[in-house]
Amino acid sequence: MLAGVLIIIGLCMLELILASHVTKDHQRSLMNVYDFFDIQQ
């Protein structure tokens, strides 16, 4: 259970980093993470 949560957090951080590098827009990368959480719920 804990491992699964850590994996999800790790993937979110990775996606955040990749998005910030690709778009150079931190606001947009944060929105992508929020959208990801909305999809998961």
Tab-separated table of N, CA and C in Angstrom:
chain	number	residue	atom	x	y	z
A	1	MET	N	0.840	-1.198	0.000
A	1	MET	CA	0.000	0.000	0.000
A	1	MET	C	0.876	1.248	0.000
A	2	LEU	N	1.811	1.303	0.961
A	2	LEU	CA	2.706	2.460	1.042
A	2	LEU	C	3.555	2.572	-0.214
A	3	ALA	N	4.009	1.435	-0.721
A	3	ALA	CA	4.833	1.442	-1.937
A	3	ALA	C	4.038	2.020	-3.109
A	4	GLY	N	2.777	1.666	-3.208
A	4	GLY	CA	1.937	2.175	-4.289
A	4	GLY	C	1.777	3.684	-4.215
A	5	VAL	N	1.579	4.194	-2.992
A	5	VAL	CA	1.449	5.645	-2.800
A	5	VAL	C	2.743	6.339	-3.188
A	6	LEU	N	3.879	5.772	-2.775
A	6	LEU	CA	5.177	6.364	-3.106
A	6	LEU	C	5.404	6.367	-4.612
A	7	ILE	N	4.987	5.296	-5.286
A	7	ILE	CA	5.128	5.228	-6.745
A	7	ILE	C	4.291	6.323	-7.406
A	8	ILE	N	3.058	6.502	-6.937
A	8	ILE	CA	2.186	7.535	-7.508
A	8	ILE	C	2.792	8.915	-7.300
A	9	ILE	N	3.298	9.172	-6.080
A	9	ILE	CA	3.929	10.464	-5.791
A	9	ILE	C	5.147	10.653	-6.686
A	10	GLY	N	5.946	9.604	-6.842
A	10	GLY	CA	7.136	9.679	-7.690
A	10	GLY	C	6.780	9.988	-9.133
A	11	LEU	N	5.737	9.347	-9.639
A	11	LEU	CA	5.301	9.602	-11.013
A	11	LEU	C	4.805	11.032	-11.171
A	12	CYS	N	4.087	11.524	-10.164
A	12	CYS	CA	3.599	12.908	-10.219
A	12	CYS	C	4.758	13.887	-10.238
A	13	MET	N	5.775	13.643	-9.401
A	13	MET	CA	6.946	14.515	-9.365
A	13	MET	C	7.675	14.469	-10.698
A	14	LEU	N	7.811	13.263	-11.274
A	14	LEU	CA	8.487	13.113	-12.561
A	14	LEU	C	7.731	13.871	-13.652
A	15	GLU	N	6.412	13.727	-13.659
A	15	GLU	CA	5.585	14.408	-14.655
A	15	GLU	C	5.688	15.918	-14.477
A	16	LEU	N	5.730	16.368	-13.216
A	16	LEU	CA	5.864	17.798	-12.929
A	16	LEU	C	7.184	18.331	-13.463
A	17	ILE	N	8.263	17.596	-13.220
A	17	ILE	CA	9.590	18.017	-13.686
A	17	ILE	C	9.637	18.035	-15.216
A	18	LEU	N	9.140	16.974	-15.844
A	18	LEU	CA	9.158	16.907	-17.306
A	18	LEU	C	8.315	18.028	-17.907
A	19	ALA	N	7.143	18.263	-17.338
A	19	ALA	CA	6.260	19.306	-17.858
A	19	ALA	C	6.909	20.677	-17.726
A	20	SER	N	7.578	20.920	-16.596
A	20	SER	CA	8.209	22.230	-16.394
A	20	SER	C	9.356	22.430	-17.377
A	21	HIS	N	10.092	21.357	-17.684
A	21	HIS	CA	11.192	21.473	-18.641
A	21	HIS	C	10.662	21.667	-20.064
A	22	VAL	N	9.586	20.968	-20.396
A	22	VAL	CA	9.061	21.036	-21.761
A	22	VAL	C	8.367	22.372	-22.019
A	23	THR	N	7.517	22.795	-21.095
A	23	THR	CA	6.708	23.992	-21.315
A	23	THR	C	7.350	25.261	-20.769
A	24	LYS	N	8.317	25.103	-19.848
A	24	LYS	CA	8.928	26.258	-19.166
A	24	LYS	C	7.855	27.097	-18.476
A	25	ASP	N	6.782	26.427	-18.064
A	25	ASP	CA	5.653	27.125	-17.443
A	25	ASP	C	5.235	26.334	-16.210
A	26	HIS	N	5.673	26.792	-15.033
A	26	HIS	CA	5.411	26.045	-13.800
A	26	HIS	C	3.913	26.007	-13.484
A	27	GLN	N	3.207	27.090	-13.777
A	27	GLN	CA	1.763	27.121	-13.522
A	27	GLN	C	1.071	25.999	-14.304
A	28	ARG	N	1.475	25.848	-15.559
A	28	ARG	CA	0.860	24.841	-16.416
A	28	ARG	C	1.179	23.431	-15.921
A	29	SER	N	2.423	23.200	-15.497
A	29	SER	CA	2.811	21.879	-15.018
A	29	SER	C	2.038	21.530	-13.751
A	30	LEU	N	1.815	22.524	-12.880
A	30	LEU	CA	1.026	22.282	-11.677
A	30	LEU	C	-0.405	21.915	-12.054
A	31	MET	N	-0.976	22.578	-13.048
A	31	MET	CA	-2.321	22.260	-13.495
A	31	MET	C	-2.389	20.831	-14.030
A	32	ASN	N	-1.344	20.383	-14.719
A	32	ASN	CA	-1.315	19.015	-15.231
A	32	ASN	C	-1.379	18.015	-14.087
A	33	VAL	N	-0.662	18.296	-13.000
A	33	VAL	CA	-0.680	17.400	-11.842
A	33	VAL	C	-2.068	17.381	-11.220
A	34	TYR	N	-2.708	18.555	-11.106
A	34	TYR	CA	-4.051	18.605	-10.536
A	34	TYR	C	-5.032	17.841	-11.416
A	35	ASP	N	-4.909	17.970	-12.730
A	35	ASP	CA	-5.770	17.225	-13.650
A	35	ASP	C	-5.562	15.727	-13.469
A	36	PHE	N	-4.301	15.311	-13.258
A	36	PHE	CA	-3.989	13.903	-13.057
A	36	PHE	C	-4.694	13.378	-11.817
A	37	PHE	N	-4.661	14.157	-10.726
A	37	PHE	CA	-5.328	13.727	-9.496
A	37	PHE	C	-6.836	13.655	-9.704
A	38	ASP	N	-7.407	14.591	-10.463
A	38	ASP	CA	-8.841	14.568	-10.733
A	38	ASP	C	-9.218	13.303	-11.503
A	39	ILE	N	-8.382	12.900	-12.445
A	39	ILE	CA	-8.641	11.695	-13.226
A	39	ILE	C	-8.585	10.467	-12.322
A	40	GLN	N	-7.595	10.422	-11.425
A	40	GLN	CA	-7.446	9.281	-10.523
A	40	GLN	C	-8.658	9.153	-9.597
A	41	GLN	N	-9.216	10.269	-9.175
A	41	GLN	CA	-10.367	10.222	-8.270
A	41	GLN	C	-11.630	9.958	-9.078
